[in-house]
Short mmCIF file of C-alpha atoms in Angstrom, two decimals:
data_model
loop_
_atom_site.label_atom_id
_atom_site.label_comp_id
_atom_site.label_asym_id
_atom_site.label_seq_id
_atom_site.Cartn_x
_atom_site.Cartn_y
_atom_site.Cartn_z
CA MET O 1 10.72 38.42 -10.14
CA SER O 2 10.36 35.65 -7.56
CA SER O 3 13.59 34.66 -5.87
CA ARG O 4 12.21 31.52 -4.26
CA ILE O 5 10.19 28.58 -5.60
CA TYR O 6 8.07 26.44 -3.29
CA ILE O 7 6.45 23.02 -3.77
CA THR O 8 2.89 22.94 -2.46
CA GLY O 9 1.42 19.83 -4.08
CA LEU O 10 2.42 16.26 -4.96
CA GLY O 11 0.70 13.67 -7.10
CA ILE O 12 1.72 10.21 -8.27
CA ILE O 13 0.43 6.96 -9.70
CA SER O 14 2.85 4.11 -10.23
CA ALA O 15 3.29 0.37 -9.96
CA ILE O 16 3.57 0.69 -6.17
CA GLY O 17 0.62 2.98 -5.51
CA ASN O 18 -2.30 4.89 -7.01
CA ASN O 19 -1.47 8.02 -5.00
CA VAL O 20 1.25 9.55 -2.82
CA ALA O 21 0.13 7.84 0.40
CA GLU O 22 0.03 4.37 -1.15
CA SER O 23 3.40 4.86 -2.83
CA LEU O 24 5.05 6.06 0.38
CA ASP O 25 3.61 3.10 2.28
CA ALA O 26 4.97 0.67 -0.32
CA LEU O 27 8.43 2.26 -0.12
CA ASN O 28 8.47 2.19 3.66
CA ASN O 29 7.44 -1.47 3.66
CA LYS O 30 9.72 -2.48 0.77
CA ARG O 31 6.90 -3.71 -1.51
CA THR O 32 7.94 -4.02 -5.14
CA GLY O 33 5.72 -3.21 -8.10
CA VAL O 34 7.85 -5.11 -10.60
CA HIS O 35 6.19 -8.22 -11.99
CA LYS O 36 5.19 -9.93 -15.24
CA LEU O 37 2.98 -8.03 -17.66
CA ARG O 38 -0.75 -8.33 -16.98
CA HIS O 39 -2.45 -5.73 -19.18
CA LEU O 40 -0.12 -5.02 -22.11
CA ARG O 41 -0.07 -7.88 -24.60
CA THR O 42 3.33 -8.69 -26.09
CA ARG O 43 5.46 -11.70 -27.01
CA HIS O 44 7.66 -10.74 -24.07
CA GLN O 45 4.72 -11.32 -21.68
CA ASP O 46 6.49 -13.86 -19.51
CA THR O 47 10.12 -12.89 -20.02
CA VAL O 48 10.38 -9.20 -19.15
CA PRO O 49 9.43 -8.00 -15.64
CA VAL O 50 8.06 -4.46 -15.59
CA GLY O 51 6.62 -1.88 -13.24
CA GLU O 52 3.09 -2.04 -14.64
CA ILE O 53 0.18 -0.33 -12.87
CA ASP O 54 -2.32 -3.02 -11.99
CA LEU O 55 -5.35 -1.17 -13.37
CA SER O 56 -6.93 -1.62 -16.79
CA ASP O 57 -7.68 1.36 -19.01
CA ALA O 58 -11.37 0.98 -18.11
CA GLN O 59 -10.52 1.15 -14.41
CA LEU O 60 -8.35 4.23 -14.97
CA ILE O 61 -11.21 5.93 -16.83
CA GLU O 62 -13.50 5.20 -13.87
CA LEU O 63 -10.87 6.51 -11.43
CA CYS O 64 -10.72 9.74 -13.46
CA GLY O 65 -14.50 10.12 -13.24
CA LEU O 66 -14.91 10.01 -17.02
CA PRO O 67 -17.67 8.33 -19.10
CA ALA O 68 -16.98 4.63 -19.71
CA ASP O 69 -16.74 5.16 -23.48
CA PHE O 70 -14.33 8.11 -23.21
CA LYS O 71 -11.62 8.04 -25.89
CA THR O 72 -8.10 8.83 -24.72
CA THR O 73 -4.77 7.16 -24.00
CA ARG O 74 -3.41 5.42 -20.94
CA THR O 75 -0.67 8.06 -20.83
CA ALA O 76 -3.27 10.84 -20.56
CA LEU O 77 -5.29 9.02 -17.89
CA LEU O 78 -2.25 8.42 -15.69
CA GLY O 79 -1.24 12.06 -16.09
CA LEU O 80 -4.66 13.37 -15.07
CA ILE O 81 -4.75 11.22 -11.92
CA ALA O 82 -1.36 12.45 -10.71
CA ALA O 83 -1.80 16.09 -11.75
CA ARG O 84 -5.23 16.27 -10.12
CA GLU O 85 -3.84 14.90 -6.83
CA ALA O 86 -1.08 17.53 -6.85
CA ALA O 87 -3.51 20.35 -7.69
CA THR O 88 -5.92 19.22 -4.97
CA GLN O 89 -3.23 19.13 -2.29
CA ALA O 90 -2.05 22.61 -3.30
CA LYS O 91 -5.67 23.83 -3.15
CA LEU O 92 -5.45 25.38 -6.61
CA SER O 93 -8.41 27.37 -7.88
CA THR O 94 -9.27 28.75 -11.30
CA GLU O 95 -11.04 31.66 -9.60
CA ASP O 96 -8.21 33.29 -7.64
CA GLY O 97 -6.70 35.26 -10.53
CA LEU O 98 -3.25 33.68 -10.29
CA ARG O 99 -1.51 32.82 -13.55
CA THR O 100 -1.29 29.03 -13.63
CA GLY O 101 0.55 26.92 -16.20
CA ILE O 102 0.81 23.23 -16.97
CA ILE O 103 4.03 21.76 -18.33
CA SER O 104 3.75 18.03 -18.86
CA ALA O 105 6.46 15.70 -20.09
CA THR O 106 6.14 12.44 -22.00
CA SER O 107 8.37 10.25 -24.15
CA VAL O 108 5.98 8.02 -26.09
CA GLY O 109 2.70 9.94 -25.84
CA GLY O 110 -0.14 7.88 -27.30
CA MET O 111 2.04 5.19 -28.83
CA GLY O 112 0.25 2.50 -26.81
CA ILE O 113 -2.88 3.16 -28.86
CA THR O 114 -1.21 3.94 -32.17
CA GLU O 115 0.72 0.67 -32.31
CA ASN O 116 -2.59 -1.20 -32.20
CA LEU O 117 -4.24 0.90 -34.90
CA TRP O 118 -1.68 1.95 -37.47
CA LEU O 119 -2.40 -0.91 -39.89
CA ASP O 120 -6.11 -0.02 -39.76
CA TYR O 121 -5.22 3.62 -40.27
CA LEU O 122 -3.40 2.74 -43.50
CA ASN O 123 -6.42 0.76 -44.76
CA PRO O 124 -8.77 3.15 -46.64
CA GLU O 125 -11.68 0.74 -46.15
CA LYS O 126 -11.51 0.92 -42.35
CA THR O 127 -13.90 3.29 -40.57
CA GLY O 128 -15.19 3.73 -37.04
CA ASP O 129 -14.73 5.54 -33.75
CA TRP O 130 -11.18 4.24 -33.47
CA LEU O 131 -10.15 7.06 -35.83
CA LYS O 132 -10.53 9.45 -32.88
CA TYR O 133 -7.60 7.73 -31.21
CA ILE O 134 -5.19 8.74 -33.98
CA GLU O 135 -5.39 12.33 -32.78
CA THR O 136 -4.12 11.24 -29.37
CA HIS O 137 -0.79 10.00 -30.76
CA GLU O 138 1.16 13.25 -30.45
CA CYS O 139 2.86 14.03 -27.15
CA GLY O 140 0.98 17.28 -26.63
CA ASP O 141 -2.42 15.61 -26.64
CA SER O 142 -2.10 14.31 -23.07
CA THR O 143 -0.99 17.74 -21.84
CA GLU O 144 -3.98 19.46 -23.43
CA PHE O 145 -6.29 16.80 -21.98
CA ILE O 146 -4.94 17.41 -18.46
CA ALA O 147 -5.24 21.19 -18.90
CA ASP O 148 -8.83 20.88 -20.13
CA GLU O 149 -9.85 18.62 -17.25
CA LEU O 150 -8.22 20.78 -14.56
CA GLY O 151 -9.18 24.08 -16.16
CA PHE O 152 -5.75 25.74 -16.00
CA LYS O 153 -4.80 27.18 -19.39
CA ASP O 154 -2.76 30.34 -18.84
CA TYR O 155 0.24 28.51 -20.26
CA VAL O 156 0.29 24.94 -21.60
CA SER O 157 3.42 23.24 -22.91
CA THR O 158 4.82 19.76 -23.50
CA ILE O 159 8.40 18.55 -23.16
CA SER O 160 9.70 15.34 -24.72
CA THR O 161 13.41 14.85 -24.11
CA ALA O 162 13.46 11.14 -23.23
CA CYS O 163 14.56 10.34 -19.66
CA SER O 164 15.17 13.99 -18.76
CA SER O 165 11.66 15.12 -19.79
CA SER O 166 10.09 15.54 -16.34
CA ALA O 167 13.20 17.13 -14.84
CA ASN O 168 13.19 19.61 -17.71
CA SER O 169 9.52 20.39 -17.10
CA ILE O 170 10.33 21.29 -13.48
CA MET O 171 13.25 23.49 -14.52
CA TYR O 172 11.23 25.22 -17.23
CA GLY O 173 8.32 25.87 -14.89
CA ALA O 174 10.65 27.31 -12.26
CA ARG O 175 12.23 29.67 -14.79
CA LEU O 176 8.81 30.91 -15.93
CA ILE O 177 7.97 31.75 -12.32
CA LYS O 178 11.36 33.36 -11.65
CA HIS O 179 10.95 35.61 -14.69
CA GLY O 180 7.50 36.71 -13.55
CA LEU O 181 5.59 35.09 -16.40
CA LEU O 182 3.54 32.74 -14.21
CA ASP O 183 2.61 32.57 -10.52
CA ARG O 184 2.53 28.78 -10.29
CA VAL O 185 2.96 25.77 -12.53
CA ILE O 186 1.85 22.14 -12.45
CA VAL O 187 4.96 20.30 -13.62
CA GLY O 188 5.81 16.64 -14.12
CA GLY O 189 5.36 13.84 -16.58
CA THR O 190 3.44 10.76 -17.64
CA ASP O 191 4.14 7.67 -19.73
CA ALA O 192 2.43 4.32 -20.24
CA LEU O 193 4.13 1.09 -21.21
CA SER O 194 3.93 0.11 -24.86
CA ARG O 195 5.32 -2.62 -27.08
CA PHE O 196 7.25 0.12 -28.88
CA THR O 197 9.15 0.97 -25.71
CA ILE O 198 9.74 -2.61 -24.62
CA ASN O 199 10.94 -3.68 -28.07
CA GLY O 200 13.17 -0.63 -28.28
CA PHE O 201 14.90 -1.39 -24.99
CA MET O 202 15.14 -5.06 -25.95
CA THR O 203 17.01 -3.96 -29.08
CA LEU O 204 19.39 -1.98 -26.88
CA MET O 205 19.90 -5.20 -24.88
CA ILE O 206 19.58 -3.44 -21.53
CA LEU O 207 16.49 -5.10 -20.02
CA ASP O 208 17.03 -7.51 -17.14
CA SER O 209 15.03 -10.75 -17.20
CA GLN O 210 14.96 -10.58 -13.37
CA HIS O 211 14.50 -7.74 -10.89
CA CYS O 212 17.20 -5.20 -11.69
CA LYS O 213 20.19 -4.66 -9.39
CA PRO O 214 21.39 -1.14 -10.28
CA PHE O 215 24.42 -1.01 -7.96
CA ASP O 216 25.50 -4.64 -8.16
CA ALA O 217 28.75 -5.62 -9.90
CA GLU O 218 26.79 -8.36 -11.70
CA ARG O 219 23.94 -6.14 -12.84
CA LYS O 220 22.43 -7.02 -16.21
CA GLY O 221 20.17 -4.09 -17.02
CA LEU O 222 17.00 -2.29 -16.00
CA ASN O 223 13.25 -2.88 -15.58
CA LEU O 224 10.89 -0.58 -17.47
CA GLY O 225 7.85 0.90 -15.80
CA GLU O 226 4.93 3.24 -16.31
CA GLY O 227 3.35 5.97 -14.26
CA ALA O 228 2.92 9.69 -13.72
CA GLY O 229 4.22 12.20 -11.21
CA PHE O 230 3.45 15.90 -10.83
CA LEU O 231 4.37 18.78 -8.53
CA VAL O 232 2.80 22.17 -7.99
CA ILE O 233 5.51 24.80 -7.80
CA GLU O 234 4.65 28.35 -6.79
CA SER O 235 6.24 31.73 -6.36
CA GLU O 236 6.90 33.00 -2.84
CA GLN O 237 3.90 35.32 -3.09
CA ALA O 238 1.52 32.69 -4.49
CA ALA O 239 2.51 30.16 -1.82
CA LYS O 240 1.92 32.62 1.01
CA ASN O 241 -0.29 31.15 3.74
CA LYS O 242 0.04 27.64 2.23
CA LYS O 243 1.64 24.52 3.64
CA ILE O 244 5.13 24.34 2.12
CA LEU O 245 6.27 20.79 1.29
CA ALA O 246 9.73 21.74 0.02
CA GLU O 247 11.71 24.49 -1.65
CA LEU O 248 13.27 24.16 -5.08
CA THR O 249 16.70 25.66 -4.45
CA GLY O 250 18.53 24.72 -7.62
CA TYR O 251 18.58 22.70 -10.81
CA GLY O 252 20.74 21.93 -13.81
CA ASN O 253 20.90 19.98 -17.03
CA ALA O 254 24.02 18.86 -18.85
CA ASN O 255 25.01 16.41 -21.57
CA ASP O 256 28.49 15.46 -20.41
CA ALA O 257 28.37 11.68 -20.01
CA TYR O 258 30.83 9.49 -21.87
CA HIS O 259 28.22 7.07 -23.24
#
């Protein structure tokens, strides 16, 4: 049983950067990624500022090194980019005999595709390649896609617990390592913007029409965003002779808020 958990890899793609270095540079130089929608089409196009990644699906497919006609979701593409960066930094290999898991979190999965196709799906006269996209709707599809592309399949799991999803994936991965079931785990989460999400938060009346001010007495709400972030966490033995980025020394999850 491993008593210590180390972080050896980081990966991210977000509205402020396509990798860790770009994101850190944007934070250090106070560059925002919140702006009007450019890629997602919705009636709220000009009224709701969001943290949208300024790359089309076709550009993301190219960034992933996939064929131009590859069929998958924006959620899966974002996840692969971030998970691959983390795995590369941690110098993970499928040939070293270490038990490696992937636990990916997502809230909406492939909803961004499904919301465009569900009327066609209900029409028995509709046929075509678009039917392949229906299989990408479920949350686990993006996790399996990432696992297939990276080649790590000793343990593959998906967590979908809304805003706590990625935190839960980190906690779950750490517990699997502590109990000796895995040597290392790629943990994190991925989600793409969708009309479903924007409309849902509009219904809750908690979206700000301007840049959000989370600690201001006059705050009006939040700005939604999209992106993916992953860590590689490893047991003390597996991380031996590696560059240690941080140590995971504790975690917790509780449902004790008033509202």
